[in-house]
XYZ file of C-alpha atoms in Angstrom:
431
model
C -13.328 -134.874 -42.115
C -16.459 -136.403 -43.542
C -15.529 -139.850 -42.476
C -14.926 -138.673 -38.971
C -17.593 -137.003 -38.296
C -19.483 -139.987 -36.868
C -16.795 -140.595 -34.721
C -17.815 -138.987 -31.642
C -20.884 -141.180 -31.767
C -18.900 -144.462 -32.175
C -20.132 -147.285 -29.761
C -23.323 -145.218 -28.606
C -26.161 -147.473 -29.391
C -28.543 -144.161 -29.191
C -31.505 -144.142 -31.241
C -31.601 -148.025 -31.402
C -35.184 -149.381 -31.687
C -36.052 -153.047 -30.089
C -39.113 -155.157 -29.997
C -39.914 -157.627 -27.445
C -40.718 -161.443 -28.611
C -43.181 -163.263 -25.978
C -41.367 -167.046 -25.788
C -44.466 -168.451 -24.809
C -46.195 -167.000 -27.316
C -43.887 -168.418 -29.698
C -43.890 -172.188 -27.818
C -40.413 -172.017 -26.587
C -39.500 -174.227 -23.827
C -40.586 -172.724 -20.630
C -36.487 -172.812 -19.812
C -35.832 -169.881 -21.752
C -36.142 -166.460 -20.832
C -40.127 -165.504 -20.419
C -39.346 -162.042 -22.423
C -36.259 -161.076 -24.790
C -34.990 -157.870 -26.621
C -32.794 -157.758 -29.447
C -32.098 -154.893 -31.527
C -33.904 -154.700 -34.905
C -31.168 -154.014 -37.561
C -33.314 -152.875 -40.028
C -32.945 -149.721 -40.372
C -35.487 -146.615 -40.142
C -38.989 -146.515 -39.999
C -39.859 -147.218 -44.222
C -40.846 -143.661 -45.901
C -43.340 -144.047 -48.932
C -41.277 -145.380 -51.876
C -40.698 -142.965 -54.348
C -41.437 -143.788 -57.900
C -38.751 -145.234 -60.157
C -37.816 -142.087 -62.520
C -37.224 -139.765 -59.165
C -35.406 -142.550 -57.549
C -32.784 -142.730 -60.247
C -33.054 -138.871 -60.787
C -32.079 -138.679 -57.139
C -29.330 -141.856 -56.622
C -26.248 -140.500 -55.540
C -23.158 -142.151 -57.983
C -21.093 -145.336 -56.807
C -18.014 -144.245 -55.713
C -14.799 -143.835 -58.436
C -12.550 -145.107 -56.237
C -14.178 -148.301 -55.240
C -15.224 -149.000 -58.870
C -12.492 -150.767 -60.843
C -11.677 -151.050 -65.216
C -14.826 -153.628 -65.495
C -17.250 -151.296 -63.842
C -17.145 -153.665 -60.637
C -18.435 -151.707 -57.403
C -17.206 -152.538 -54.553
C -19.886 -152.137 -51.746
C -18.466 -155.425 -49.462
C -15.349 -154.833 -47.580
C -13.964 -158.307 -45.218
C -11.563 -157.221 -42.256
C -9.136 -159.366 -40.551
C -9.099 -158.171 -37.141
C -6.655 -160.721 -35.853
C -3.900 -163.414 -37.265
C -4.487 -165.871 -34.383
C -7.269 -168.611 -34.159
C -7.740 -171.071 -31.552
C -7.815 -174.313 -34.271
C -5.504 -175.482 -36.621
C -7.873 -176.754 -39.752
C -5.884 -178.466 -41.938
C -6.776 -176.322 -45.194
C -5.837 -173.608 -43.378
C -2.763 -173.208 -42.208
C 0.149 -175.460 -40.716
C 0.126 -177.585 -37.263
C 2.439 -175.572 -35.765
C 1.145 -172.231 -36.804
C 2.580 -169.347 -38.818
C 4.866 -166.789 -38.017
C 2.603 -163.360 -36.727
C 2.986 -160.128 -36.735
C 4.390 -157.989 -34.263
C 1.372 -156.354 -32.382
C 2.858 -152.879 -33.270
C 1.538 -153.787 -37.298
C -1.459 -154.568 -36.403
C -4.295 -152.048 -36.652
C -5.767 -151.119 -33.741
C -9.444 -151.005 -32.667
C -9.541 -146.841 -33.477
C -7.929 -147.831 -36.929
C -10.235 -150.516 -37.986
C -13.199 -148.106 -37.180
C -11.436 -145.011 -39.154
C -11.329 -147.347 -42.029
C -14.284 -148.690 -41.832
C -15.768 -145.144 -41.768
C -13.711 -144.472 -44.760
C -15.207 -147.128 -46.897
C -18.676 -146.855 -45.397
C -18.679 -142.786 -46.880
C -17.744 -144.236 -49.988
C -20.590 -146.633 -50.732
C -19.487 -149.994 -48.645
C -23.001 -151.130 -47.236
C -21.692 -154.054 -45.996
C -18.587 -155.208 -43.494
C -17.650 -159.014 -42.373
C -14.930 -159.313 -39.612
C -12.707 -162.111 -40.207
C -10.040 -163.358 -38.588
C -7.806 -165.857 -37.855
C -10.570 -166.492 -35.676
C -12.157 -162.628 -34.801
C -13.751 -164.086 -31.363
C -10.578 -164.287 -29.955
C -9.838 -160.697 -30.084
C -10.030 -159.053 -26.428
C -11.858 -156.129 -27.632
C -14.116 -157.304 -30.248
C -17.229 -156.694 -28.785
C -16.728 -152.885 -28.665
C -15.034 -152.711 -31.791
C -18.304 -154.632 -33.171
C -20.532 -151.580 -31.384
C -18.225 -149.029 -32.946
C -19.051 -150.178 -36.352
C -22.284 -150.736 -35.552
C -22.975 -146.846 -35.086
C -22.226 -146.479 -39.377
C -25.807 -148.092 -39.641
C -26.449 -143.884 -39.735
C -23.943 -143.621 -42.388
C -25.512 -146.459 -44.600
C -24.136 -149.434 -43.153
C -26.532 -152.109 -43.489
C -24.858 -155.170 -42.630
C -22.363 -156.071 -40.249
C -21.616 -160.277 -40.612
C -18.597 -162.250 -38.986
C -16.572 -165.520 -40.292
C -15.985 -167.933 -37.158
C -15.073 -171.220 -36.149
C -17.953 -170.982 -33.144
C -15.595 -172.281 -30.936
C -16.111 -169.327 -28.505
C -19.444 -167.480 -30.348
C -21.779 -168.557 -27.891
C -20.512 -166.749 -24.964
C -20.683 -163.632 -26.834
C -23.253 -163.834 -29.185
C -25.872 -161.806 -27.401
C -23.669 -158.275 -27.333
C -23.003 -158.875 -31.078
C -26.597 -158.888 -31.868
C -27.201 -155.690 -29.761
C -23.717 -154.152 -31.599
C -26.032 -154.707 -35.134
C -24.695 -158.405 -35.963
C -26.882 -159.412 -39.058
C -25.067 -162.531 -40.314
C -22.550 -165.136 -39.176
C -20.747 -167.973 -41.491
C -19.651 -170.532 -39.482
C -16.740 -172.501 -40.478
C -17.733 -176.706 -39.684
C -16.020 -179.020 -41.981
C -17.484 -182.331 -40.202
C -20.648 -183.480 -37.966
C -18.648 -186.486 -36.583
C -16.708 -185.133 -32.579
C -13.870 -187.441 -33.790
C -13.229 -186.323 -37.244
C -13.634 -182.484 -35.828
C -10.391 -183.371 -34.109
C -8.301 -184.582 -37.104
C -9.314 -182.091 -39.080
C -8.884 -178.906 -36.558
C -6.406 -180.368 -34.743
C -7.722 -179.689 -31.471
C -10.959 -180.514 -29.290
C -13.922 -178.166 -29.113
C -16.807 -179.937 -31.594
C -19.718 -179.399 -28.875
C -19.011 -175.655 -28.049
C -19.207 -175.632 -32.137
C -22.265 -177.258 -32.332
C -23.417 -175.173 -28.956
C -22.806 -171.994 -30.521
C -25.192 -173.052 -33.666
C -28.029 -174.398 -31.376
C -27.861 -170.547 -29.620
C -28.074 -168.847 -32.921
C -31.290 -170.593 -34.323
C -32.707 -170.029 -30.730
C -32.157 -166.703 -30.746
C -33.434 -166.564 -34.448
C -36.435 -168.315 -32.899
C -36.510 -165.168 -30.586
C -36.700 -162.973 -33.322
C -32.603 -161.919 -33.480
C -32.861 -162.212 -37.600
C -29.422 -163.723 -38.170
C -28.532 -164.991 -40.902
C -26.836 -168.500 -40.785
C -24.515 -170.006 -43.250
C -22.322 -173.006 -42.509
C -19.376 -173.226 -44.425
C -17.891 -177.026 -45.117
C -14.841 -177.344 -47.197
C -14.191 -180.766 -48.583
C -11.218 -182.364 -49.176
C -11.514 -185.689 -51.179
C -10.703 -188.849 -48.967
C -11.819 -187.205 -45.743
C -15.066 -185.520 -45.416
C -17.103 -186.095 -48.594
C -18.973 -188.911 -47.064
C -20.136 -185.957 -44.515
C -21.930 -183.889 -47.776
C -25.386 -185.846 -47.244
C -25.609 -185.447 -43.406
C -24.584 -181.420 -43.767
C -27.600 -181.331 -46.516
C -30.062 -182.858 -44.120
C -29.283 -180.310 -41.526
C -31.395 -177.801 -43.676
C -34.245 -180.457 -43.636
C -35.802 -178.373 -40.252
C -33.725 -175.630 -39.564
C -33.529 -172.142 -41.278
C -29.875 -172.128 -42.707
C -27.967 -172.452 -45.378
C -24.991 -175.187 -46.072
C -22.420 -173.802 -48.167
C -19.914 -176.585 -49.670
C -16.445 -174.972 -50.692
C -14.239 -176.371 -53.058
C -10.733 -176.875 -51.625
C -8.275 -173.805 -52.670
C -4.623 -173.489 -52.670
C -3.044 -171.006 -50.086
C 0.201 -171.391 -48.281
C 1.397 -174.404 -46.053
C -2.029 -176.379 -47.066
C 0.019 -178.774 -48.940
C -3.361 -178.386 -51.622
C -3.176 -180.722 -54.605
C -5.393 -181.232 -57.315
C -6.428 -184.748 -56.471
C -7.477 -183.756 -53.078
C -10.260 -181.056 -54.598
C -13.524 -182.598 -55.392
C -15.499 -180.607 -57.590
C -18.777 -178.702 -57.799
C -20.611 -181.143 -60.003
C -19.235 -184.214 -57.832
C -20.707 -182.881 -54.861
C -23.965 -181.964 -57.133
C -24.105 -185.781 -58.058
C -23.439 -187.213 -54.790
C -26.529 -184.995 -53.731
C -28.817 -185.640 -56.632
C -28.365 -189.489 -56.102
C -30.031 -189.590 -53.179
C -32.460 -186.079 -53.911
C -32.874 -186.164 -57.145
C -35.758 -183.096 -56.833
C -32.252 -181.028 -55.827
C -33.153 -177.866 -57.796
C -31.274 -174.701 -58.718
C -32.546 -171.265 -57.254
C -31.986 -167.927 -58.761
C -28.465 -166.320 -57.346
C -28.206 -162.430 -56.558
C -25.848 -160.253 -58.191
C -23.048 -160.775 -56.157
C -23.596 -164.172 -54.737
C -20.199 -165.971 -54.174
C -22.042 -169.204 -54.264
C -24.365 -171.311 -56.581
C -27.719 -171.864 -54.441
C -29.994 -174.873 -54.129
C -33.109 -175.922 -52.360
C -34.743 -179.682 -52.325
C -38.863 -179.095 -52.388
C -40.041 -179.363 -48.254
C -36.630 -178.469 -46.955
C -36.592 -175.527 -44.728
C -32.905 -174.745 -45.378
C -30.983 -174.274 -48.536
C -27.289 -174.904 -49.764
C -24.626 -173.694 -51.483
C -21.755 -174.108 -53.955
C -18.275 -171.871 -53.719
C -16.848 -172.786 -56.841
C -13.657 -170.992 -56.818
C -11.446 -173.762 -58.497
C -13.876 -174.476 -61.045
C -16.165 -172.367 -61.848
C -14.936 -168.838 -61.059
C -17.253 -165.873 -59.974
C -14.676 -162.844 -60.843
C -17.382 -161.214 -63.168
C -19.768 -160.006 -60.271
C -17.267 -159.637 -57.501
C -17.572 -156.533 -55.036
C -15.372 -157.783 -52.530
C -12.190 -155.906 -50.845
C -10.094 -157.029 -47.778
C -8.047 -155.712 -45.357
C -5.579 -157.904 -43.707
C -5.138 -157.531 -39.848
C -1.566 -155.534 -40.934
C -3.506 -153.025 -42.733
C -3.137 -154.089 -46.296
C -5.848 -153.843 -49.193
C -6.277 -156.907 -51.240
C -8.516 -156.601 -54.176
C -8.408 -160.208 -54.984
C -8.060 -163.588 -52.611
C -6.247 -165.378 -54.940
C -3.776 -162.261 -55.934
C -0.614 -161.462 -54.089
C -0.511 -157.766 -54.674
C -1.298 -155.745 -51.319
C -0.971 -152.077 -50.533
C -0.662 -150.559 -47.032
C -3.348 -148.595 -45.693
C -2.131 -148.520 -42.380
C 0.762 -146.548 -43.141
C -0.866 -143.533 -44.433
C -3.711 -144.020 -41.460
C -0.601 -143.376 -39.227
C 1.188 -140.187 -40.597
C -1.124 -138.737 -38.559
C -0.079 -139.763 -35.578
C 3.804 -139.379 -36.468
C 3.704 -143.053 -37.951
C 2.785 -144.304 -34.688
C -0.207 -146.924 -33.796
C -3.191 -144.739 -33.346
C -4.743 -145.902 -29.827
C -7.609 -144.704 -28.038
C -5.892 -142.034 -26.600
C -4.779 -140.647 -30.160
C -8.096 -141.436 -31.204
C -9.869 -139.004 -28.821
C -7.703 -136.074 -29.294
C -8.490 -136.839 -33.155
C -12.214 -136.903 -32.418
C -11.496 -133.641 -29.982
C -9.793 -131.533 -32.819
C -12.284 -132.077 -35.202
C -15.280 -131.058 -32.815
C -13.008 -127.621 -31.920
C -12.739 -127.301 -36.088
C -16.350 -127.451 -36.719
C -17.061 -125.394 -33.733
C -14.540 -123.018 -34.875
C -12.622 -123.054 -32.096
C -9.623 -124.135 -33.719
C -8.156 -123.896 -37.336
C -6.173 -126.968 -36.704
C -6.192 -129.789 -39.071
C -8.827 -132.631 -38.452
C -8.492 -136.520 -38.834
C -6.212 -138.355 -40.912
C -4.753 -134.680 -40.606
C -7.382 -132.971 -42.771
C -7.929 -133.380 -46.517
C -3.975 -133.971 -47.417
C -4.122 -137.414 -46.009
C -7.697 -138.500 -46.412
C -7.319 -137.782 -50.456
C -3.992 -140.212 -50.152
C -5.489 -142.892 -48.763
C -8.681 -142.869 -51.108
C -5.971 -142.297 -54.044
C -4.538 -145.196 -52.938
C -7.591 -147.041 -52.895
C -9.027 -146.066 -55.976
C -5.406 -147.213 -57.484
C -5.727 -150.436 -56.310
C -9.465 -150.988 -57.539
C -8.551 -150.195 -60.883
C -5.840 -152.462 -60.855
C -7.976 -155.457 -60.035
C -7.672 -158.142 -63.078
C -10.399 -159.420 -64.557
C -10.376 -162.906 -62.859
C -7.821 -164.807 -60.955
C -5.446 -166.897 -62.447
C -6.384 -170.753 -63.893
C -6.155 -173.869 -61.211
C -2.750 -174.719 -62.442
C -0.990 -171.180 -61.700
C -2.898 -170.967 -58.428
C -1.274 -174.008 -57.316
C 2.522 -172.853 -57.614
C 1.152 -168.845 -57.008
C 3.274 -167.223 -53.688
C 0.424 -166.026 -51.562
C -0.439 -165.682 -47.689
C -1.794 -168.126 -45.460
C -5.424 -168.512 -45.562
C -4.687 -167.465 -41.850
C -3.133 -164.488 -42.637
C -5.836 -163.215 -45.438
C -9.001 -163.459 -43.981
C -10.776 -165.373 -46.185
């Protein structure tokens, strides 16, 4: 099968180019290593660009399976790789946590890789790993290396959404795997308030992760850093300006998020601070605040302050939805496809995937056997069906994906309906 042809190379970092950076030349403190190597995620050496007419003529049509009835092309896949989290943020889940799925219901690493490969073959160029908290998954590093190997198949961006608590311990290996972007959730710059909002300690560890990202970027790692701040009236709106100040001298983007309703987070409209109110707070101190041109599929409205290195954005899901340009699909940690964050319709991809393994989870042993069958088939040693049972199950998977995408609505429900709509807690969706 087409999407499994790269399976034998999964986890291999062969062909990766690296560059060396002298910290002395960069003026970094002598405590830092003298020379550091990081992978250059940008892909193979640039070829002379064809003229526009030739590019249009030779362009590969975007997958019909990932195009909805409103002609939105979904080239961005978010995969939740765990339901577990080491924090208990107020807007995400109840203090006691949420019931978790039995381990056998969760996607295995080979299954996540297989699904990633299917979507990349169909045109997905960006994959983001979410949770829960993805860094608590024990095998996140080999998983990222496997997904990173899909760069040769067309993957351009491999990103992570994290609370940053244990990120600093795994960051180097993630960059080696091809990590290109981090969205780090942080709702306060006050250690005491952090403990109130997350119901856990750990502020210093999160700041250590941020500092490590910035340090690695000074060494050339090229990680796009965005800090996500959910603003809740009466709790942390007074910290909007301190967050803005983070971008004065640091190359990062702070994104302020309107508080959204999910099961168990006790949302109310009175707790939600709107995008316009946030703008007013910032403009009162920084009257030169100005809008920046957004990209086609951006979820945030981006602004800048002249003289600041960084930027800020506003995710306005509640007051100004951006459904018209949505290019995102989500896979939950138990293998369900969600075409809309606020929609409660889901369809299982896991069950189709496991038909090739008698309905059992595809573990490493089963995955190796599948790869061997595919290699033997390609060499003419056997006529047995390859991974996912050959074209039958692959086609079934694509048909189910295509049907779900085709049913995606033009926009999500309004604020009043969302408040009363049954949906998973954020922790079980993956954001």
